Short mmCIF file of C-alpha atoms in Angstrom, two decimals:
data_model
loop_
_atom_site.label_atom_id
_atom_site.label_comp_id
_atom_site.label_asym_id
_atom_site.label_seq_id
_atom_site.Cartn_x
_atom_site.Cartn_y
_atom_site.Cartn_z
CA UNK A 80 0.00 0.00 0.00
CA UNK A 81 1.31 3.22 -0.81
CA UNK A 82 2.57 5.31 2.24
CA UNK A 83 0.22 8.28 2.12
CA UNK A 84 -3.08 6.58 1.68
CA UNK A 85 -2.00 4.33 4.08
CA UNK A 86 -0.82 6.19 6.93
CA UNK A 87 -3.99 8.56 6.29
CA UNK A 88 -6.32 5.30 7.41
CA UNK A 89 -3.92 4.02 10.11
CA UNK A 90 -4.05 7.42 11.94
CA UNK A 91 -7.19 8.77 11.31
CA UNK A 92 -8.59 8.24 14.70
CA UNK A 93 -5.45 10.00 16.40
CA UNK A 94 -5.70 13.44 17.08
CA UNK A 95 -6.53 15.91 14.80
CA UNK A 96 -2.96 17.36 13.20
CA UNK A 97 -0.70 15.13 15.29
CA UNK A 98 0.37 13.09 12.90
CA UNK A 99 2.28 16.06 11.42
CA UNK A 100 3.27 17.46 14.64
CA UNK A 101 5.17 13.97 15.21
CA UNK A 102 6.58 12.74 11.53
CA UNK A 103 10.27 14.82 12.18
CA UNK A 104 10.55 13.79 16.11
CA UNK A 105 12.77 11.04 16.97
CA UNK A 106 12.13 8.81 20.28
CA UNK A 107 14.98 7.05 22.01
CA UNK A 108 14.24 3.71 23.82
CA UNK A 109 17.47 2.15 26.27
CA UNK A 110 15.92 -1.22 26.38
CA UNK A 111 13.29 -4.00 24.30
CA UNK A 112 12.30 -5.59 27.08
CA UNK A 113 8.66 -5.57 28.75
CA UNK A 114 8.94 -1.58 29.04
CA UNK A 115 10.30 -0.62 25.58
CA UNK A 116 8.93 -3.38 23.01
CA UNK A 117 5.49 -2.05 24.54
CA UNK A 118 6.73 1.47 24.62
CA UNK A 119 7.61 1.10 21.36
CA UNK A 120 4.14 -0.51 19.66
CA UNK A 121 2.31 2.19 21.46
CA UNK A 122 4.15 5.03 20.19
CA UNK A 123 4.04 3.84 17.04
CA UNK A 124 0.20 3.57 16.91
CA UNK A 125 -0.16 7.14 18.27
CA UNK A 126 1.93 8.31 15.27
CA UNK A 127 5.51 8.54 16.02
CA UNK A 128 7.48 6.74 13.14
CA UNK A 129 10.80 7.44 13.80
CA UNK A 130 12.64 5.20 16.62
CA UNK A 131 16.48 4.17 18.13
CA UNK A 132 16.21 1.65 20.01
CA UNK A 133 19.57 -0.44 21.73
CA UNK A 134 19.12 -3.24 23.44
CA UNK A 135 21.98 -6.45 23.01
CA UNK A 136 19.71 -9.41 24.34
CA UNK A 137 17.55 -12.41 22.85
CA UNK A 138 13.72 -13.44 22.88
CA UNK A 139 13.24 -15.99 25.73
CA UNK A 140 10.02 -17.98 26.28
CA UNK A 141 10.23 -16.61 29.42
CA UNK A 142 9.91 -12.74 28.29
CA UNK A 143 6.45 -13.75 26.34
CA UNK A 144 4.12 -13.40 29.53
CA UNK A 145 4.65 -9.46 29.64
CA UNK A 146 7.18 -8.37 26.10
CA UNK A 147 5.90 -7.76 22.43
CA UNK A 148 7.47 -11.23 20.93
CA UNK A 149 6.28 -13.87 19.54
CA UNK A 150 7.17 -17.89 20.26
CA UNK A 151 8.13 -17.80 16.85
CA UNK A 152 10.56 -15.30 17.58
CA UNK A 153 12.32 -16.89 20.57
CA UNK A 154 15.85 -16.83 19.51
CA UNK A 155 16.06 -13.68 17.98
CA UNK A 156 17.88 -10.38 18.94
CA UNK A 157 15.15 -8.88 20.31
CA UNK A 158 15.97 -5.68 18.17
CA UNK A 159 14.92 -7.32 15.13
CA UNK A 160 12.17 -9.22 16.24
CA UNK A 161 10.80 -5.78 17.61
CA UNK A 162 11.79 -4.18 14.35
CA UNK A 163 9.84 -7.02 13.21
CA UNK A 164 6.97 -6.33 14.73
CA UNK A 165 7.01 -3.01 14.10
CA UNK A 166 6.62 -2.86 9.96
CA UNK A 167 3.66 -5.25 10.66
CA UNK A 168 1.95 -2.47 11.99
CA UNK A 169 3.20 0.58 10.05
CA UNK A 170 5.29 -0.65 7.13
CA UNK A 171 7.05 2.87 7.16
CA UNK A 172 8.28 2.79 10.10
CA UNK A 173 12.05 4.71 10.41
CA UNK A 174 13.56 2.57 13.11
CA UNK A 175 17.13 2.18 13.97
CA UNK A 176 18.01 -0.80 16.11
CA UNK A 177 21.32 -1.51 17.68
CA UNK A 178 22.24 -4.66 19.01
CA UNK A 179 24.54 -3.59 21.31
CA UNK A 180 24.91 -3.04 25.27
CA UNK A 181 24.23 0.44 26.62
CA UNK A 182 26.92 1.29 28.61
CA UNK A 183 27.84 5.02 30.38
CA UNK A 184 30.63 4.90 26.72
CA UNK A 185 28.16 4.58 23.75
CA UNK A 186 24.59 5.94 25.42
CA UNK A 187 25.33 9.21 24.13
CA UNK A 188 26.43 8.45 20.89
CA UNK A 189 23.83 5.72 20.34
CA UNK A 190 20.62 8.48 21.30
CA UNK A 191 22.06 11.57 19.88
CA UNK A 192 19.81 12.58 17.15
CA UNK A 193 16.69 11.65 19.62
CA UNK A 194 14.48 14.37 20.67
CA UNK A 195 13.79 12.61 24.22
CA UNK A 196 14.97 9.35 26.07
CA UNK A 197 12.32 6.75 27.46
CA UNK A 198 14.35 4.59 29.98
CA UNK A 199 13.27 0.98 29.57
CA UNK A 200 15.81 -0.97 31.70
CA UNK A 201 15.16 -3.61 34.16
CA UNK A 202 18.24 -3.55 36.47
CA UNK A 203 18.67 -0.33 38.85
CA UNK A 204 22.09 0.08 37.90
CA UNK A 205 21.13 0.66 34.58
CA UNK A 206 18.74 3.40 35.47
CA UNK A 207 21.31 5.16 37.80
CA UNK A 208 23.61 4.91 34.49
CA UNK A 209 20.92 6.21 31.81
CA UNK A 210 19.71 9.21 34.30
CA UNK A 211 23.08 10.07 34.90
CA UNK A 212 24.40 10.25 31.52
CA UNK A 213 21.28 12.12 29.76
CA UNK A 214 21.48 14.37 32.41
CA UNK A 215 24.20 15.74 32.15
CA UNK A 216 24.90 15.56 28.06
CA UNK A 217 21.45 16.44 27.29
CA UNK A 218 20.19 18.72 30.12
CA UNK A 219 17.48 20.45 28.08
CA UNK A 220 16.07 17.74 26.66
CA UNK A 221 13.27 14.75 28.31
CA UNK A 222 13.74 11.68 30.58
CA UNK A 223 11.37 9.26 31.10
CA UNK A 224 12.00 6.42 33.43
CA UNK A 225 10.19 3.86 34.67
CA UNK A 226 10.71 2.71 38.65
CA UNK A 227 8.43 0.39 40.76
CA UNK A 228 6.68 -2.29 38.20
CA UNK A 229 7.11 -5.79 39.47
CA UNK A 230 3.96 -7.67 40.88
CA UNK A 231 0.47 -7.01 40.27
CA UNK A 232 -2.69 -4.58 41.62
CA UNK A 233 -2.06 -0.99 43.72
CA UNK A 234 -3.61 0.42 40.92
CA UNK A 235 -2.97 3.97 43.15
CA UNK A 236 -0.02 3.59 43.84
CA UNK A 237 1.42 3.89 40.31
CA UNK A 238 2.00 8.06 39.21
CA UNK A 239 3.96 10.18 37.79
CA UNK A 240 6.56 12.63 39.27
CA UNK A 241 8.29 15.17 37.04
CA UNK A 242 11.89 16.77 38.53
CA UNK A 243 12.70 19.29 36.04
CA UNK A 244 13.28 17.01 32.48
CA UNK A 245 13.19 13.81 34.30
CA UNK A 246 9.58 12.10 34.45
CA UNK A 247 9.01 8.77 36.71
CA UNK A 248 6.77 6.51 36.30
CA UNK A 249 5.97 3.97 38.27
CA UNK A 250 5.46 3.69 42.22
CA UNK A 251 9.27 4.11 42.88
CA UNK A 252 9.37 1.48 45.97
CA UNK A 253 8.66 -2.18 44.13
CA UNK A 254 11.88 -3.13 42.37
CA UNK A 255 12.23 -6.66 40.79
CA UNK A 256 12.29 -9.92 42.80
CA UNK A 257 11.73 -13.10 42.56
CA UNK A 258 9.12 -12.68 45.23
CA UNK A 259 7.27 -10.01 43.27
CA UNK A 260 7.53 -11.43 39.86
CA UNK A 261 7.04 -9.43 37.12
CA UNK A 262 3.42 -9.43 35.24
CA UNK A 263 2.04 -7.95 32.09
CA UNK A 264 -1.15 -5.88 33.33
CA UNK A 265 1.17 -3.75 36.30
CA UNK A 266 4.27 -3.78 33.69
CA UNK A 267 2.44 -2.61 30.98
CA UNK A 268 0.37 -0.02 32.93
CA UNK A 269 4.07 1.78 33.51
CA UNK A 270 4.84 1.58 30.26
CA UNK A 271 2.34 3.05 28.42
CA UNK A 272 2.44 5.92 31.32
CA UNK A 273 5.76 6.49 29.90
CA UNK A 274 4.67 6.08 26.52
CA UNK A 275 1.64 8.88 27.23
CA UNK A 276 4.06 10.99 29.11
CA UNK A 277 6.21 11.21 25.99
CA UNK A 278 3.05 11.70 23.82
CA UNK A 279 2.67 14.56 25.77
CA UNK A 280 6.17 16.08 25.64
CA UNK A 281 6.46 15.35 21.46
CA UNK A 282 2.99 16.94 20.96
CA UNK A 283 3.04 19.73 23.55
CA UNK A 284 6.87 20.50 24.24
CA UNK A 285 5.56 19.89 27.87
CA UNK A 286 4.08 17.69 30.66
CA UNK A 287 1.13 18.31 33.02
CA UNK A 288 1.59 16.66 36.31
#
C-alpha cells in the first residue's frame, strides 16, 4: 500500500494534526524488554514513526508473559524481532536498532539525534547509568524512566513525578524480585504511562503533572 493513503487510514482516529506534529521527532528507547517493546508498539500507533532503540539481548520464552514477541521469535535479537513487529503495523516505520549493550561509553552516541529518552531498563544500575548520563549531556532535553513495576494490583499507587526534564513513572518502591515477579497488566500499565508521558512532551513541548 502506498505510504500516504495508508498512513492517512492508520491514523485517522489519532488526534486531529498530530500526525504532522510527530513525523520529524525522533524517540529514544534504552531497552526492548517488557517496558520498551510495549513502549515502542504504542508510540508507534499514536503516530511517532521514527525510533532508536539499543538493546543487546535475545527473545526468551520466558519474556512472552509481559514483552511484544512472539514464540516464533524466541531466539532472535530482540531488536529485530521488535523491528519485526514493528513494519507489521506501520510498514514505514524509520527505526534504527542496535544490538549492542548500553553502557555510560556509547549511550550518548547511540541516542544523539533523539528528541527525548524513554528509559526501559530492568536492572537499577542501569537506570542510575541512563539518568546520569542524559542528564548531564542532554540537560534540556526529556527523561522518562520507569521505577516500581514488578507484581500485580495498587492500581494507586502507580503516578507520575516530574523533577525538572526527568519524568518517573511507576510507584518508585517495588523493584524486581523473585518474590514479586514481574506481570504484564502492572508492567504494561508503567509503560504506556511512559509512553503517554512522551506523547505529551512530542505533541506539547511539555508535561502536566
Amino acid at each position: 500500500m502506498e505510504k500516504e493513503p495508508y498512513l492517512k487510514e492508520l491514523y485517522a482516529r489519532n488526534p486531529p494534526g498530530s500526525l504532522d506534529k510527530l513525523q520529524d521527532k525522533v524517540v529514544g528507547i534504552a531497552g526492548a524488554g517488557g517496558l520498551g517493546s510495549n513502549i515502542a508498539v504504542s508510540l508507534l500507533r499514536a503516530g511517532v514513526q521514527r525510533f532508536v532503540i539499543a538493546d543487546d539481548d535475545r527473545v526468551e520464552i520466558s519474556n512472552l508473559n509481559r514483552q511484544y514477541y512472539f514464540l516464533d521469535q524466541v531466539g532472535m535479537e530482540k531488536t529485530a524481532a521488535l523491528q519485526q513487529n514493528l513494519l507489521r503495523i506501520n510498514p514505514h516505520v524509520q527505526a534504527t536498532l542496535h544490538c549492542t549493550r548500553v553502557t555510560a561509553d556509547n549511550l550518548t552516541e547511540l541516542f544523539s539525534e533523539a528528541d527525548l529518552l524513554i528509559e526501559a531498563f530492568d536492572a537499577p544500575e542501569m537506570k542510575a547509568l541512563a539518568a546520569h548520563c542524559w542528564t548531564r549531556d542532554f540537560p534540556d532535553r526529556f527523561l522518562i524512566m520507569g521505577s516500581g513495576i514488578s507484581g500485580y494490583g495498587m492500581n494507586n499507587s502507580l503516578s507520575t513525578t516530574v523533577r525538572g526534564r526527568m519524568v518517573i513513572c511507576g510507584d518508585q518502591q517495588t523493584p524486581y524480585s523473585t518474590e514479586n515477579g514481574l506481570t504484564a497488566p502492572r508492567l504494561g500499565i508503567v509503560a504506556q504511562m511512559q509512553a503517554n508521558a512522551a506523547l505529551e512532551i512530542l505533541l506539547d513541548g511539555k508535561i502536566s503533572y
